[in-house]
Coordinates of C-alpha atoms in Angstrom, one line a residue:
M1 CA 0.0 0.0 0.0
A2 CA 1.3 3.4 -0.9
S3 CA 2.5 5.5 2.0
S4 CA 0.1 8.3 1.1
A5 CA -2.9 8.9 -1.1
P6 CA -2.2 10.4 -4.5
D7 CA -2.7 14.2 -4.6
G8 CA -5.5 15.8 -6.5
N9 CA -8.7 14.8 -8.2
T10 CA -8.2 12.7 -11.3
S11 CA -11.8 13.2 -12.5
S12 CA -10.7 15.3 -15.5
L13 CA -8.8 12.3 -17.0
P14 CA -10.6 10.0 -19.4
M15 CA -11.7 6.6 -18.1
E16 CA -8.9 4.0 -18.4
T17 CA -10.0 0.4 -18.9
L18 CA -8.1 -2.6 -17.5
E19 CA -6.6 -3.3 -21.0
G20 CA -5.1 0.1 -21.2
Q21 CA -7.8 1.4 -23.5
T22 CA -9.1 4.9 -22.9
E23 CA -12.8 5.8 -23.0
Q24 CA -15.4 7.8 -21.2
P25 CA -18.7 5.9 -21.0
A26 CA -21.8 8.1 -21.1
S27 CA -23.2 6.2 -18.1
V28 CA -20.3 7.4 -15.9
R29 CA -20.5 10.7 -14.0
K30 CA -17.5 13.0 -14.5
D31 CA -16.9 13.5 -10.7
G32 CA -14.8 11.3 -8.5
G33 CA -11.3 11.3 -7.1
W34 CA -10.0 11.1 -3.6
I35 CA -12.5 13.4 -1.9
P36 CA -15.6 11.2 -2.6
A37 CA -13.4 8.1 -2.1
L38 CA -12.4 9.2 1.4
L39 CA -16.1 9.9 2.2
I40 CA -16.9 6.3 1.0
I41 CA -14.2 5.0 3.3
G42 CA -15.6 6.9 6.2
C43 CA -19.1 5.6 5.6
A44 CA -17.7 2.1 5.2
M45 CA -15.8 2.4 8.5
S46 CA -19.0 3.5 10.4
S47 CA -21.0 0.7 8.8
T48 CA -18.2 -1.9 9.6
V49 CA -18.1 -1.0 13.3
A50 CA -21.9 -1.4 13.4
I51 CA -22.1 -4.7 11.6
Y52 CA -19.1 -6.3 13.3
G53 CA -20.2 -4.7 16.6
V54 CA -23.5 -6.8 16.7
T55 CA -21.8 -10.0 15.5
T56 CA -18.4 -9.9 17.1
D57 CA -19.5 -11.3 20.5
L58 CA -22.4 -13.3 19.1
L59 CA -21.2 -16.5 20.6
Q60 CA -21.5 -15.1 24.2
F61 CA -24.7 -13.3 23.3
L62 CA -26.4 -16.5 22.3
D63 CA -24.9 -18.4 25.3
H64 CA -25.4 -15.9 28.1
K65 CA -28.3 -13.8 26.9
F66 CA -30.4 -16.5 25.1
N67 CA -29.1 -19.5 27.1
I68 CA -28.1 -21.6 24.0
N69 CA -25.3 -24.1 24.7
S70 CA -21.9 -23.3 23.4
I71 CA -21.6 -25.9 20.6
R72 CA -25.0 -25.0 19.2
A73 CA -24.3 -21.3 19.6
S74 CA -21.0 -21.9 17.7
Q75 CA -23.0 -23.5 14.8
I76 CA -25.6 -20.7 14.8
T77 CA -22.8 -18.1 14.8
N78 CA -21.1 -19.7 11.8
I79 CA -24.4 -19.9 9.9
I80 CA -25.1 -16.2 10.6
N81 CA -21.5 -15.3 9.5
S82 CA -22.1 -17.4 6.4
L83 CA -25.3 -15.5 5.5
M84 CA -23.5 -12.2 6.3
N85 CA -21.0 -13.1 3.6
L86 CA -23.4 -14.7 1.1
T87 CA -25.8 -11.9 0.9
P88 CA -23.2 -9.4 -0.6
V89 CA -23.2 -11.6 -3.7
A90 CA -26.9 -11.0 -4.1
G91 CA -26.4 -7.3 -3.4
A92 CA -23.6 -7.2 -6.0
I93 CA -25.8 -8.9 -8.7
L94 CA -28.6 -6.4 -8.0
C95 CA -26.1 -3.6 -8.1
D96 CA -24.6 -4.7 -11.5
S97 CA -27.9 -5.4 -13.1
Y98 CA -30.4 -2.9 -11.9
L99 CA -29.7 -0.5 -9.0
G100 CA -26.1 0.7 -9.3
C101 CA -23.7 1.3 -6.4
F102 CA -25.3 4.4 -4.9
S103 CA -28.9 3.0 -4.6
T104 CA -27.7 -0.4 -3.4
I105 CA -25.6 1.0 -0.6
A106 CA -28.2 3.6 0.5
I107 CA -31.0 1.0 0.6
A108 CA -28.8 -1.6 2.3
T109 CA -27.6 0.8 5.0
L110 CA -31.1 1.7 5.8
I111 CA -32.1 -1.9 6.1
S112 CA -29.1 -2.7 8.2
S113 CA -30.1 0.2 10.6
L114 CA -33.5 -1.4 11.0
G115 CA -31.8 -4.8 11.7
T116 CA -29.6 -3.4 14.5
L117 CA -32.6 -1.6 15.9
L118 CA -34.5 -4.9 16.1
L119 CA -31.4 -6.5 17.8
T120 CA -31.4 -3.6 20.3
F121 CA -35.1 -4.5 21.1
T122 CA -34.1 -8.0 22.1
T123 CA -31.8 -6.5 24.8
V124 CA -34.2 -3.9 26.2
V125 CA -37.6 -5.7 25.9
P126 CA -37.8 -8.5 28.5
A127 CA -40.5 -10.4 26.6
L128 CA -38.2 -10.8 23.6
G129 CA -35.6 -12.9 25.4
P130 CA -35.5 -15.7 28.1
P131 CA -35.2 -14.7 31.8
S132 CA -31.8 -13.9 33.3
C133 CA -30.1 -16.9 34.8
D134 CA -26.9 -17.7 36.7
H135 CA -25.1 -20.2 34.3
S136 CA -22.8 -21.4 37.1
L137 CA -25.8 -23.0 38.9
G138 CA -26.7 -25.3 36.0
R139 CA -28.7 -25.3 32.7
C140 CA -30.8 -22.2 32.1
P141 CA -34.2 -22.1 30.3
P142 CA -33.8 -21.7 26.5
P143 CA -35.7 -19.1 24.5
S144 CA -39.2 -19.8 23.5
P145 CA -39.9 -20.4 19.8
L146 CA -41.3 -16.9 19.4
Q147 CA -38.3 -15.3 21.0
F148 CA -35.9 -17.3 18.9
A149 CA -38.0 -16.4 15.8
F150 CA -37.7 -12.7 16.6
L151 CA -34.0 -13.1 17.1
C152 CA -33.6 -14.8 13.7
L153 CA -35.7 -12.0 12.1
A154 CA -33.4 -9.4 13.6
F155 CA -30.2 -11.0 12.4
G156 CA -31.9 -11.8 9.1
V157 CA -32.7 -8.1 8.5
T158 CA -29.2 -7.1 9.6
T159 CA -27.6 -9.7 7.3
L160 CA -29.8 -8.5 4.4
G161 CA -28.5 -5.0 4.9
A162 CA -24.9 -6.0 5.2
G163 CA -25.3 -7.7 1.8
G164 CA -25.6 -4.4 0.0
T165 CA -22.7 -2.7 1.7
S166 CA -19.8 -5.0 2.4
F167 CA -18.1 -5.2 -1.0
T168 CA -20.2 -2.7 -2.9
F169 CA -18.4 0.1 -1.0
V170 CA -15.1 -1.3 -2.4
A171 CA -16.3 -1.3 -6.0
M172 CA -17.9 2.2 -5.7
G173 CA -14.7 3.6 -4.2
A174 CA -12.5 2.1 -7.0
N175 CA -14.9 3.5 -9.6
Q176 CA -13.9 7.0 -8.4
F177 CA -10.6 6.7 -10.2
N178 CA -9.4 6.5 -13.8
K179 CA -6.1 4.8 -13.3
K180 CA -5.5 1.2 -12.3
K181 CA -2.7 2.2 -9.9
D182 CA -5.0 4.6 -8.0
Q183 CA -7.7 1.9 -7.8
E184 CA -5.2 -0.5 -6.3
V185 CA -4.1 2.1 -3.8
F186 CA -7.7 2.7 -2.8
V187 CA -8.4 -1.0 -2.3
N188 CA -5.4 -1.2 0.1
W189 CA -6.4 1.9 2.0
F190 CA -10.0 0.7 2.1
F191 CA -9.0 -2.6 3.8
F192 CA -6.6 -0.7 6.1
S193 CA -9.3 1.6 7.2
T194 CA -12.1 -1.0 7.6
T195 CA -9.7 -3.2 9.5
I196 CA -9.2 -0.4 12.0
A197 CA -13.0 -0.3 12.2
M198 CA -13.0 -4.0 13.0
V199 CA -10.4 -3.3 15.8
V200 CA -12.8 -0.7 17.2
A201 CA -15.7 -3.2 17.0
F202 CA -13.6 -5.9 18.8
T203 CA -12.4 -3.6 21.5
A204 CA -14.6 -0.6 22.2
V205 CA -18.0 -2.2 21.3
V206 CA -17.1 -5.5 23.1
Y207 CA -16.0 -3.5 26.2
I208 CA -19.3 -1.7 26.2
M209 CA -21.1 -5.1 26.0
D210 CA -19.1 -6.5 28.9
I211 CA -19.1 -3.4 31.2
V212 CA -22.1 -1.4 30.3
G213 CA -24.5 -3.8 28.7
W214 CA -25.8 -5.3 25.5
N215 CA -28.5 -2.7 25.1
W216 CA -26.0 0.2 25.0
S217 CA -23.6 -1.6 22.6
Y218 CA -26.3 -2.6 20.2
G219 CA -27.9 0.9 20.5
A220 CA -24.5 2.5 19.6
C221 CA -24.3 0.2 16.5
T222 CA -27.7 1.4 15.4
V223 CA -26.6 5.0 15.7
L224 CA -23.4 4.3 13.7
N225 CA -25.5 2.7 10.9
V226 CA -27.7 5.8 10.7
I227 CA -24.6 8.0 10.6
S228 CA -23.2 6.0 7.8
F229 CA -26.5 6.3 5.8
I230 CA -26.7 10.1 6.3
L231 CA -23.1 10.8 5.4
F232 CA -23.3 8.6 2.3
V233 CA -26.4 10.3 1.0
I234 CA -25.0 13.8 1.6
G235 CA -22.1 13.0 -0.7
K236 CA -24.4 11.9 -3.6
R237 CA -23.5 14.9 -5.9
C238 CA -19.8 14.3 -5.9
Y239 CA -19.8 10.5 -6.6
R240 CA -18.9 9.0 -9.9
N241 CA -21.7 6.6 -10.3
V242 CA -21.5 3.8 -13.0
R243 CA -25.1 3.1 -14.0
P244 CA -26.1 -0.4 -14.8
K245 CA -27.2 -1.3 -18.3
G246 CA -29.3 -4.4 -17.6
S247 CA -28.4 -7.8 -16.3
P248 CA -24.9 -9.0 -17.5
F249 CA -25.9 -12.5 -16.5
V250 CA -28.4 -12.6 -19.4
S251 CA -25.5 -12.1 -21.7
L252 CA -23.6 -14.9 -20.1
A253 CA -26.7 -17.1 -20.4
H254 CA -26.8 -16.2 -24.1
V255 CA -23.3 -17.5 -24.6
V256 CA -24.0 -20.9 -22.9
V257 CA -27.2 -21.4 -24.8
S258 CA -25.7 -20.4 -28.1
A259 CA -22.7 -22.7 -27.7
I260 CA -25.0 -25.6 -26.9
R261 CA -27.3 -24.9 -29.8
K262 CA -24.3 -24.7 -32.2
N263 CA -22.5 -27.8 -30.8
M264 CA -22.4 -29.2 -34.4
A265 CA -21.0 -26.0 -35.9
R266 CA -17.3 -26.0 -37.1
L267 CA -14.8 -23.5 -35.7
S268 CA -13.1 -21.3 -38.2
V269 CA -9.5 -20.0 -38.3
N270 CA -10.8 -16.8 -40.0
E271 CA -12.0 -14.2 -37.5
A272 CA -14.3 -12.7 -40.1
N273 CA -16.6 -15.7 -39.5
Y274 CA -17.1 -14.7 -35.9
H275 CA -19.5 -12.0 -34.7
H276 CA -17.6 -8.9 -33.4
G277 CA -20.5 -6.9 -32.1
N278 CA -22.7 -4.2 -33.6
D279 CA -20.3 -1.3 -33.0
P280 CA -17.7 -1.2 -35.9
N281 CA -15.7 1.5 -34.1
A282 CA -15.3 -0.3 -30.8
K283 CA -12.1 -2.3 -30.1
H284 CA -12.8 -6.0 -29.7
P285 CA -10.7 -8.7 -27.9
Q286 CA -9.0 -11.4 -29.8
L287 CA -10.7 -14.8 -29.7
T288 CA -8.6 -17.1 -27.5
S289 CA -8.1 -20.9 -27.8
R290 CA -9.0 -21.7 -24.2
F291 CA -12.4 -23.3 -23.7
R292 CA -12.6 -23.6 -27.5
F293 CA -16.1 -25.2 -27.4
I294 CA -17.5 -21.8 -26.2
N295 CA -16.2 -20.1 -29.3
K296 CA -19.0 -21.7 -31.3
A297 CA -21.4 -19.2 -29.7
A298 CA -19.8 -16.5 -31.8
V299 CA -19.6 -18.4 -35.1
I300 CA -21.9 -16.8 -37.7
T301 CA -24.1 -19.3 -39.4
E302 CA -26.9 -18.9 -41.9
G303 CA -29.8 -16.8 -40.6
D304 CA -27.9 -15.5 -37.5
I305 CA -27.7 -11.8 -38.7
H306 CA -29.8 -9.4 -40.7
S307 CA -28.5 -7.6 -43.7
D308 CA -27.7 -4.6 -41.6
G309 CA -25.4 -6.7 -39.4
S310 CA -27.7 -6.8 -36.4
I311 CA -28.3 -10.1 -34.6
A312 CA -31.4 -11.9 -35.8
K313 CA -31.3 -14.7 -33.2
P314 CA -29.9 -13.4 -29.9
W315 CA -30.1 -16.9 -28.3
R316 CA -28.1 -18.4 -31.1
L317 CA -25.3 -15.8 -31.7
C318 CA -23.1 -13.8 -29.3
S319 CA -20.2 -11.4 -29.8
I320 CA -16.5 -12.4 -29.2
Q321 CA -16.6 -10.0 -26.2
E322 CA -19.4 -11.9 -24.5
V323 CA -17.6 -15.2 -25.2
E324 CA -14.4 -13.9 -23.7
D325 CA -16.2 -12.5 -20.7
L326 CA -17.6 -16.0 -19.8
K327 CA -14.1 -17.5 -20.4
T328 CA -12.6 -15.1 -17.9
L329 CA -15.1 -16.2 -15.2
L330 CA -14.4 -19.9 -15.9
N331 CA -10.7 -19.3 -15.8
L332 CA -10.9 -17.6 -12.4
F333 CA -13.1 -20.2 -10.8
P334 CA -10.4 -22.8 -9.7
L335 CA -8.3 -20.0 -8.2
W336 CA -11.3 -18.6 -6.4
S337 CA -12.3 -22.0 -5.0
T338 CA -9.0 -22.3 -3.1
G339 CA -10.3 -19.7 -0.7
I340 CA -13.2 -21.7 0.5
F341 CA -11.3 -24.0 2.9
L342 CA -9.3 -21.0 4.3
N343 CA -12.6 -19.6 5.5
V344 CA -13.8 -22.9 6.8
A345 CA -10.8 -23.0 9.1
T346 CA -11.1 -19.3 10.0
G347 CA -14.8 -19.8 11.0
I348 CA -13.9 -22.7 13.2
Q349 CA -10.9 -21.1 14.7
A350 CA -12.7 -17.8 15.5
N351 CA -15.3 -19.5 17.7
L352 CA -13.0 -22.0 19.3
T353 CA -10.6 -19.2 20.2
I354 CA -13.4 -17.6 22.3
L355 CA -14.1 -20.8 24.0
Q356 CA -10.4 -21.3 24.8
A357 CA -10.1 -17.7 26.1
L358 CA -13.0 -18.2 28.4
T359 CA -11.1 -20.9 30.3
M360 CA -7.8 -19.1 30.5
D361 CA -6.5 -16.2 32.6
R362 CA -7.4 -13.1 30.7
S363 CA -6.3 -10.6 33.4
L364 CA -3.9 -7.8 32.5
S365 CA -4.2 -6.3 36.0
H366 CA -6.3 -6.6 39.1
H367 CA -8.8 -4.3 37.6
F368 CA -8.9 -5.2 34.0
K369 CA -9.7 -8.5 32.2
I370 CA -9.7 -8.8 28.4
P371 CA -13.1 -9.8 27.1
A372 CA -12.9 -13.2 25.4
A373 CA -14.4 -12.0 22.2
S374 CA -11.8 -9.2 22.0
F375 CA -9.0 -11.7 21.4
Q376 CA -9.9 -11.7 17.7
V377 CA -8.7 -8.1 17.7
F378 CA -5.1 -9.4 17.5
V379 CA -6.0 -10.7 14.0
F380 CA -7.0 -7.3 12.9
V381 CA -4.1 -5.5 14.6
S382 CA -1.8 -7.8 12.7
M383 CA -3.6 -7.0 9.5
V384 CA -3.2 -3.2 10.1
I385 CA 0.6 -3.8 10.6
F386 CA 1.1 -5.9 7.5
L387 CA -1.3 -4.2 5.1
P388 CA 1.0 -1.2 4.5
I389 CA 3.9 -3.4 3.5
I390 CA 2.1 -5.9 1.2
D391 CA 3.3 -6.1 -2.4
R392 CA 2.1 -9.5 -3.5
F393 CA -0.2 -12.3 -2.5
F394 CA 1.0 -14.9 0.0
Y395 CA -0.7 -17.2 2.4
T396 CA 1.1 -20.0 4.3
F397 CA -1.8 -21.8 5.9
C398 CA -0.1 -24.5 7.9
R399 CA 2.0 -22.0 9.7
I400 CA -1.2 -20.3 10.9
I401 CA -3.3 -23.2 12.3
T402 CA -0.5 -25.3 13.7
P403 CA 0.4 -22.8 16.6
M404 CA -3.3 -22.9 17.6
A405 CA -3.1 -26.6 18.1
Y406 CA 0.1 -26.2 20.2
V407 CA -1.5 -23.6 22.4
E408 CA -4.6 -25.8 23.0
R409 CA -2.3 -28.7 24.0
R410 CA -0.5 -26.6 26.5
R411 CA -3.8 -25.4 27.9
L412 CA -5.1 -28.9 28.4
Q413 CA -1.9 -30.0 30.0
A414 CA -2.1 -27.1 32.4
V415 CA -5.6 -28.1 33.4
H416 CA -4.7 -31.8 34.0
I417 CA -1.3 -31.3 35.6
H418 CA -2.8 -29.0 38.2
G419 CA -5.7 -31.4 38.8
L420 CA -8.3 -28.7 38.4
G421 CA -11.0 -31.1 37.4
D422 CA -13.7 -30.6 34.8
G423 CA -16.4 -28.2 34.0
P424 CA -16.7 -25.2 31.6
E425 CA -16.1 -22.8 34.5
V426 CA -12.6 -24.3 35.3
M427 CA -9.9 -21.8 34.6
A428 CA -6.5 -23.0 33.4
P429 CA -3.5 -21.5 35.2
M430 CA -2.2 -20.2 31.9
T431 CA -2.4 -16.6 30.5
A432 CA -4.7 -16.2 27.5
L433 CA -2.0 -14.0 25.9
W434 CA -0.6 -17.3 24.5
L435 CA -3.3 -17.0 21.9
M436 CA -1.7 -13.8 20.6
P437 CA 1.0 -15.3 18.4
P438 CA -1.2 -17.6 16.3
L439 CA -3.9 -14.9 16.0
A440 CA -1.2 -12.5 14.8
L441 CA -0.2 -15.0 12.1
I442 CA -3.7 -15.3 11.0
G443 CA -3.9 -11.5 10.7
A444 CA -0.7 -11.4 8.7
G445 CA -1.9 -14.1 6.3
S446 CA -5.3 -12.3 5.9
A447 CA -3.5 -9.0 5.2
F448 CA -1.9 -10.7 2.2
Y449 CA -4.9 -12.7 1.1
Y450 CA -8.0 -10.5 1.2
P451 CA -6.9 -7.3 -0.6
G452 CA -5.0 -9.3 -3.2
Q453 CA -8.0 -11.4 -4.0
V454 CA -10.4 -8.4 -4.2
S455 CA -8.0 -6.5 -6.5
L456 CA -7.6 -9.6 -8.7
Y457 CA -11.3 -10.0 -9.1
Y458 CA -12.0 -6.3 -9.7
Q459 CA -9.3 -6.1 -12.4
E460 CA -10.1 -9.4 -14.1
F461 CA -13.9 -9.5 -14.1
P462 CA -15.7 -8.0 -17.1
A463 CA -16.6 -4.3 -16.8
S464 CA -20.3 -5.1 -16.4
L465 CA -19.5 -7.4 -13.4
K466 CA -17.2 -5.3 -11.3
N467 CA -19.4 -5.3 -8.2
T468 CA -20.0 -9.0 -8.6
G469 CA -16.2 -9.5 -8.9
T470 CA -15.4 -7.7 -5.6
S471 CA -18.1 -9.8 -3.9
M472 CA -16.6 -13.1 -4.9
M473 CA -14.3 -12.9 -1.9
S474 CA -17.4 -12.6 0.2
L475 CA -18.9 -15.7 -1.5
T476 CA -15.9 -17.8 -0.5
M477 CA -16.3 -16.5 3.1
G478 CA -20.0 -17.3 3.1
I479 CA -19.5 -20.8 1.8
G480 CA -16.6 -21.3 4.2
F481 CA -18.5 -20.2 7.3
Y482 CA -21.4 -22.4 6.3
L483 CA -19.2 -25.4 5.8
S484 CA -17.4 -24.7 9.1
A485 CA -20.7 -25.2 10.9
T486 CA -21.1 -28.5 9.0
V487 CA -17.5 -29.6 9.9
V488 CA -18.1 -28.8 13.6
D489 CA -21.3 -30.9 13.4
L490 CA -19.5 -33.8 11.7
V491 CA -16.5 -33.7 14.0
G492 CA -18.8 -33.6 17.0
K493 CA -20.7 -36.7 15.9
A494 CA -17.7 -38.7 14.7
T495 CA -15.2 -37.9 17.6
E496 CA -15.1 -36.8 21.2
W497 CA -12.9 -33.8 20.4
L498 CA -15.7 -31.2 20.8
N499 CA -17.5 -31.0 24.1
D500 CA -19.6 -28.4 25.9
D501 CA -16.8 -28.6 28.5
I502 CA -13.8 -28.0 26.3
N503 CA -11.6 -29.4 29.1
Q504 CA -13.1 -32.8 28.3
G505 CA -12.5 -32.3 24.6
H506 CA -9.5 -32.1 22.3
L507 CA -9.6 -28.9 20.4
D508 CA -5.9 -29.4 19.6
N509 CA -6.9 -32.4 17.4
V510 CA -9.3 -30.2 15.6
Y511 CA -6.5 -27.7 14.9
W512 CA -4.2 -30.5 13.7
M513 CA -6.9 -31.7 11.4
L514 CA -7.3 -28.2 9.9
A515 CA -3.5 -27.9 9.5
V516 CA -3.3 -31.1 7.4
L517 CA -6.3 -30.1 5.3
G518 CA -4.8 -26.7 4.9
G519 CA -1.6 -28.2 3.6
I520 CA -3.6 -30.1 0.9
N521 CA -5.4 -26.9 0.1
F522 CA -2.2 -25.0 -0.4
V523 CA -0.9 -27.6 -2.9
Y524 CA -4.3 -27.2 -4.7
Y525 CA -3.8 -23.4 -4.8
I526 CA -0.3 -23.8 -6.3
I527 CA -1.7 -26.0 -9.1
C528 CA -4.6 -23.6 -9.7
A529 CA -2.3 -20.6 -9.8
K530 CA 0.0 -22.2 -12.3
Y531 CA -3.0 -23.2 -14.5
Y532 CA -4.4 -19.7 -14.3
K533 CA -1.1 -18.2 -15.6
L534 CA -1.1 -20.7 -18.5
Q535 CA -4.7 -19.7 -19.4
S536 CA -3.9 -16.0 -19.1
D537 CA -1.3 -16.4 -21.8
G538 CA -4.2 -17.5 -24.1

């Protein structure tokens, strides 16, 4: 990441495409530059604190406030995190196809504000939650079906709102610039700033939860969401807003259908036999040899075009540009899929770390104890440190998960050596600061991984799918968190490693399992990366 933002507003420059071509689409406003980009970053930071603020300590919220046992609470947390990362894909599709960035973000922020307001109600209205209970005295009464349904509604609305903001902010901010270099600098600054916002969520908001109360913390998150909405709408006049031109997915469907319908057609070595589009002055990409079967969608056969050159049968003939757009997506898919397991492991680790911290000495002094949920802040602090020095993608997964297994083995040994017995309330005579090094490694890896992936997708995806491209990272996170809940369920049924009393379980074995699977995934990534380079060469 550059040490400082480029000076001046570059809005007077013509629009520069990823291929180095220069054009100024009529659908793009002439404003933009760093002033609106910084406003977008500010709105994103406020929204990030709000969204992460209501989900960061979700495990303890479900356990202590709604009396849901820790393992089930962990699964519910992963499902909510999964939905929180899957909905941005739907938001990006709506953004690319119909609404545009501004409308998508404005509507989503308003919905998110409503969601956090409903969550606040669950903390201030006694009828919306189970009665208070001392968990040290035994099992507490679970929420009623109606109470649990309202909780699901509140998180559902919050998740729906998050879907339109998470990665749409990134795409809209990058749209404010003409040059690829400025776009890359913005992406790094965006992740740097929103990571700081996550640190605030995992420290200040969690502190308010623990010391003041859930009602004040959730209320503060609602206020931050409203502030984000107001600031974002105020800046409407200065944004460069790329307006959608209809669903790009219809075009992709055209290619698939056309290729299937022309499966008997012969490919030609003469590019004059392929459809180049209706604009003779536009520059068209060269037809590549990869995924050659799809090229048949652009082969001109009898009856495909009118005498004036327009397409007579749109579901039988596509342009070379449309064919190459689909190939780009297919080419990126294997590389994209490597991120799924990384997020499976991250989802499992995040919740298990909280459970570990709850049974360790979290005191920094006689008067201050680190909240268990705040230990994730070390991940984000590490990201803040490493983001400014990143110059290329790198992620060594086994080095990240293995230390977690080592720390858990040390914790279990401390419990058994000192003969402390069993029970979830038993505290190991071991400082929770042992969790810092592995969490810092996770943050370092994330700092290399996430911005690099988002930049790759933004640059490589077709122009009509920029928002969808930036949301692809969110899709891997959503699938990963959902699968992490499934993995926890399978491990719980197949082994005795997971237990409501983690002192009776073997979380270290879970981490070793993730380390082995992570090594396999790393080899898969190397293969996919090599394959992608070969495809990029045409």
